[in-house]
Amino acid sequence: METEAHILVVDDDREIRDLLARFLAKHGLRVTTARDGVEMMKALETHRIDLVVLDLMLPGEGGLVLCRKLRATSAIPVIMLTAMGEETDRIVGLEMGADDYMAKPFNPRELLARIKAVLRRAPAAALDAPAKGYRFARFALDPGTRTLADETGQPIELTGGEFELLLAFVERPQRVLTRDQLLDLTRGREAGPFDRAIDIQVSRLRRKIETDPADPVLIKTVRGGGYMLAVKVERS
């Protein structure tokens, strides 16, 4: 985060918007706020947004619908804000493409830490890192440009979380990775013992790269262990 990142905070509670705008700006972030989906879309059209903090409960279109719409056209990272204890909403949010979630009420410092962790995984990262590509099955993964393409060169859209998960696998092919290891490698935070985030991300990733997601041959489930990329990887 050497350059000033631009955060869009979408929440219908004015006090929360103003508090986060002041707090995040104090810590070197540029902040734009929106109170609903209409203002959110206008902000995305007129600004280069690096990350969206999106409340689940909004007037008009809710956060889940807005997250799905955003994911249809963009890979901008999303941190979802949910009501305390609404585990189902958090799971659905991740399925819709959110990169992380926080339950209200939350500590602004923890949100700042989550924002920094997600931004480190965002496409702007590692601009000056040496290029090192990976080939596996019929795919080519380029960490430099953070892109995935099939054998015809057709790009495959990945969210920030999906890209980091796939990168963790291709860097450690044919090795069993536990959920805890994958959480450490991709989410940059400690997760509870019942956190299903990795299972959800694996499921979403399989739908994009497996011929038959119901019978995966690339990302295998290892009973009692975790997951494994079951094919050889070539480095370029």
Coordinates of C-alpha atoms in Angstrom, one line a residue:
M1 CA 0.0 0.0 0.0
E2 CA 2.7 2.5 -1.0
T3 CA 0.1 4.4 -3.0
E4 CA -3.1 5.9 -1.6
A5 CA -5.8 3.3 -2.0
H6 CA -9.4 4.5 -2.6
I7 CA -12.0 2.8 -0.5
L8 CA -15.8 3.0 -1.1
V9 CA -17.9 2.7 2.1
V10 CA -21.5 1.7 1.4
D11 CA -23.8 1.9 4.4
D12 CA -27.1 3.6 5.0
D13 CA -26.1 4.6 8.6
R14 CA -24.6 8.1 8.3
E15 CA -22.8 7.8 11.6
I16 CA -21.0 4.7 10.4
R17 CA -20.1 6.3 7.1
D18 CA -18.7 9.4 8.7
L19 CA -16.8 7.5 11.4
L20 CA -15.2 5.2 8.8
A21 CA -14.4 8.0 6.4
R22 CA -12.6 10.0 9.2
F23 CA -10.8 6.9 10.6
L24 CA -9.6 5.5 7.3
A25 CA -8.6 8.9 6.0
K26 CA -6.5 9.4 9.2
H27 CA -4.7 6.2 8.3
G28 CA -3.7 7.2 4.8
L29 CA -6.7 5.9 2.7
R30 CA -8.8 7.9 0.3
V31 CA -12.5 7.4 1.1
T32 CA -15.8 7.9 -0.8
T33 CA -19.1 7.1 0.9
A34 CA -22.5 6.0 -0.5
R35 CA -25.8 5.4 1.3
D36 CA -27.3 2.9 -1.1
G37 CA -26.8 1.0 -4.3
V38 CA -27.6 3.9 -6.6
E39 CA -24.9 6.1 -5.0
M40 CA -22.5 3.1 -5.0
M41 CA -22.9 2.6 -8.8
K42 CA -22.4 6.3 -9.4
A43 CA -19.2 6.2 -7.3
L44 CA -17.9 3.2 -9.2
E45 CA -18.6 5.0 -12.5
T46 CA -16.8 8.2 -11.5
H47 CA -13.9 7.0 -9.4
R48 CA -11.2 4.3 -9.5
I49 CA -12.1 2.3 -6.5
D50 CA -9.7 -0.2 -5.0
L51 CA -12.0 -1.8 -2.5
V52 CA -15.6 -1.7 -1.4
V53 CA -16.8 -2.0 2.2
L54 CA -20.4 -3.1 1.6
D55 CA -23.2 -3.3 4.2
L56 CA -25.5 -6.3 3.8
M57 CA -28.7 -4.4 4.9
L58 CA -29.4 -1.5 2.6
P59 CA -32.5 0.3 1.4
G60 CA -33.5 -0.8 -2.1
E61 CA -31.2 -3.4 -3.4
G62 CA -29.4 -5.2 -0.6
G63 CA -25.7 -5.9 -0.2
L64 CA -25.9 -9.4 -1.6
V65 CA -27.6 -8.3 -4.8
L66 CA -25.1 -5.4 -5.2
C67 CA -22.2 -7.8 -4.6
R68 CA -23.4 -10.2 -7.3
K69 CA -23.9 -7.3 -9.8
L70 CA -20.4 -6.0 -9.0
R71 CA -18.9 -9.5 -9.5
A72 CA -20.5 -9.8 -12.9
T73 CA -18.4 -7.0 -14.3
S74 CA -15.5 -6.5 -11.9
A75 CA -13.0 -8.1 -9.6
I76 CA -12.8 -5.1 -7.2
P77 CA -12.3 -6.6 -3.7
V78 CA -15.4 -6.5 -1.4
I79 CA -15.5 -6.7 2.4
M80 CA -19.1 -7.4 3.5
L81 CA -20.6 -6.0 6.8
T82 CA -23.2 -8.3 8.3
A83 CA -25.3 -8.4 11.5
M84 CA -23.7 -10.2 14.4
G85 CA -24.4 -13.9 14.4
E86 CA -25.8 -14.1 10.8
E87 CA -23.7 -17.0 9.7
T88 CA -25.9 -17.8 6.8
D89 CA -25.6 -14.2 5.4
R90 CA -21.8 -14.4 5.7
I91 CA -21.7 -17.7 3.8
V92 CA -24.0 -16.4 1.1
G93 CA -21.9 -13.2 0.9
L94 CA -18.8 -15.3 0.2
E95 CA -20.6 -17.3 -2.3
M96 CA -21.6 -14.1 -4.1
G97 CA -17.9 -13.2 -4.4
A98 CA -17.1 -11.2 -1.3
D99 CA -13.4 -11.4 -0.3
D100 CA -14.0 -11.1 3.4
Y101 CA -16.7 -10.2 6.0
M102 CA -17.0 -8.5 9.3
A103 CA -19.9 -8.7 11.8
K104 CA -21.4 -5.5 13.3
P105 CA -20.6 -4.0 15.7
F106 CA -16.9 -4.0 14.7
N107 CA -13.7 -2.3 15.8
P108 CA -12.5 0.2 13.1
R109 CA -8.9 -0.9 13.7
E110 CA -9.8 -4.5 12.8
L111 CA -11.6 -3.3 9.6
L112 CA -8.5 -1.4 8.7
A113 CA -6.4 -4.5 9.2
R114 CA -8.8 -6.5 7.0
I115 CA -8.7 -3.8 4.3
K116 CA -4.9 -3.8 4.3
A117 CA -4.8 -7.6 4.1
V118 CA -7.3 -7.7 1.1
L119 CA -5.4 -4.9 -0.7
R120 CA -2.2 -6.8 -0.4
R121 CA -3.9 -9.6 -2.4
A122 CA -5.4 -7.1 -4.9
P123 CA -4.2 -6.8 -8.6
A124 CA -2.2 -3.6 -7.8
A125 CA 0.2 -5.7 -5.7
A126 CA 3.6 -6.7 -6.8
L127 CA 3.9 -4.4 -9.7
D128 CA 7.7 -4.6 -9.7
A129 CA 7.9 -8.3 -8.9
P130 CA 9.7 -10.5 -11.4
A131 CA 7.3 -12.2 -13.7
K132 CA 6.9 -15.9 -13.1
G133 CA 4.1 -17.8 -14.8
Y134 CA 2.6 -21.2 -14.1
R135 CA 1.1 -23.7 -16.5
F136 CA -1.1 -26.6 -15.3
A137 CA -3.7 -28.7 -17.2
R138 CA -5.0 -26.4 -19.9
F139 CA -4.4 -23.2 -18.0
A140 CA -1.8 -20.4 -17.7
L141 CA -1.6 -18.4 -14.5
D142 CA 0.4 -15.1 -14.5
P143 CA 1.0 -13.7 -11.0
G144 CA 2.5 -10.5 -12.6
T145 CA -0.8 -9.5 -14.2
R146 CA -2.9 -11.6 -11.8
T147 CA -4.6 -13.3 -14.8
L148 CA -5.8 -16.8 -15.6
A149 CA -6.3 -17.9 -19.2
D150 CA -7.3 -21.2 -20.9
E151 CA -5.5 -22.9 -23.7
T152 CA -7.0 -20.6 -26.3
G153 CA -5.9 -17.5 -24.4
Q154 CA -9.4 -16.7 -23.2
P155 CA -9.2 -15.0 -19.8
I156 CA -11.1 -16.4 -16.9
E157 CA -12.4 -13.9 -14.4
L158 CA -11.3 -14.5 -10.8
T159 CA -11.9 -12.5 -7.7
G160 CA -9.0 -11.5 -5.5
G161 CA -9.7 -14.3 -3.1
E162 CA -10.0 -16.9 -5.9
F163 CA -6.8 -15.8 -7.5
E164 CA -4.9 -16.1 -4.2
L165 CA -6.3 -19.5 -3.5
L166 CA -5.3 -20.8 -7.0
L167 CA -1.9 -19.3 -6.6
A168 CA -1.4 -21.1 -3.2
F169 CA -2.2 -24.3 -5.0
V170 CA 0.0 -23.9 -8.1
E171 CA 2.9 -22.8 -5.9
R172 CA 2.5 -26.1 -3.9
P173 CA 1.3 -28.7 -6.4
Q174 CA 0.5 -32.2 -5.4
R175 CA 0.7 -31.3 -1.8
V176 CA -2.1 -31.6 0.7
L177 CA -3.0 -28.2 2.1
T178 CA -5.2 -28.0 5.2
R179 CA -7.9 -25.4 5.5
D180 CA -5.9 -23.6 8.2
Q181 CA -2.8 -23.5 5.9
L182 CA -5.0 -22.1 3.0
L183 CA -6.5 -19.5 5.3
D184 CA -3.1 -18.4 6.4
L185 CA -1.9 -18.3 2.7
T186 CA -4.9 -16.5 1.3
R187 CA -7.0 -14.6 3.8
G188 CA -4.3 -13.0 6.0
R189 CA -6.3 -13.5 9.2
E190 CA -7.1 -16.0 11.9
A191 CA -10.3 -17.9 11.3
G192 CA -12.6 -19.7 13.7
P193 CA -12.8 -23.5 13.7
F194 CA -16.1 -23.5 11.8
D195 CA -15.1 -20.9 9.1
R196 CA -16.3 -22.3 5.8
A197 CA -14.6 -19.6 3.7
I198 CA -12.1 -21.9 2.1
D199 CA -14.7 -24.6 1.2
I200 CA -16.8 -21.9 -0.5
Q201 CA -13.8 -20.4 -2.4
V202 CA -12.7 -23.9 -3.5
S203 CA -16.3 -24.6 -4.7
R204 CA -16.4 -21.3 -6.7
L205 CA -12.9 -21.9 -8.2
R206 CA -13.9 -25.4 -9.3
R207 CA -16.9 -24.1 -11.2
K208 CA -14.5 -22.0 -13.2
I209 CA -11.7 -24.4 -14.0
E210 CA -13.1 -28.0 -13.7
T211 CA -14.8 -29.7 -16.6
D212 CA -17.2 -31.3 -14.1
P213 CA -17.2 -29.4 -10.8
A214 CA -19.1 -32.3 -9.2
D215 CA -16.3 -34.7 -10.0
P216 CA -13.2 -32.5 -9.8
V217 CA -9.9 -33.8 -11.2
L218 CA -7.7 -30.7 -10.6
I219 CA -8.5 -29.6 -7.1
K220 CA -9.0 -32.8 -5.1
T221 CA -10.6 -33.0 -1.7
V222 CA -8.5 -35.1 0.7
R223 CA -10.7 -36.6 3.4
G224 CA -9.6 -35.5 6.8
G225 CA -6.8 -33.4 5.3
G226 CA -7.8 -30.6 3.1
Y227 CA -7.3 -29.9 -0.6
M228 CA -4.6 -30.6 -3.2
L229 CA -3.9 -29.5 -6.7
A230 CA -3.6 -33.0 -8.2
V231 CA -1.8 -32.1 -11.5
K232 CA 1.8 -31.2 -12.4
V233 CA 2.7 -27.5 -12.6
E234 CA 5.3 -26.1 -15.0
R235 CA 7.0 -22.8 -14.2
S236 CA 7.9 -20.3 -17.0

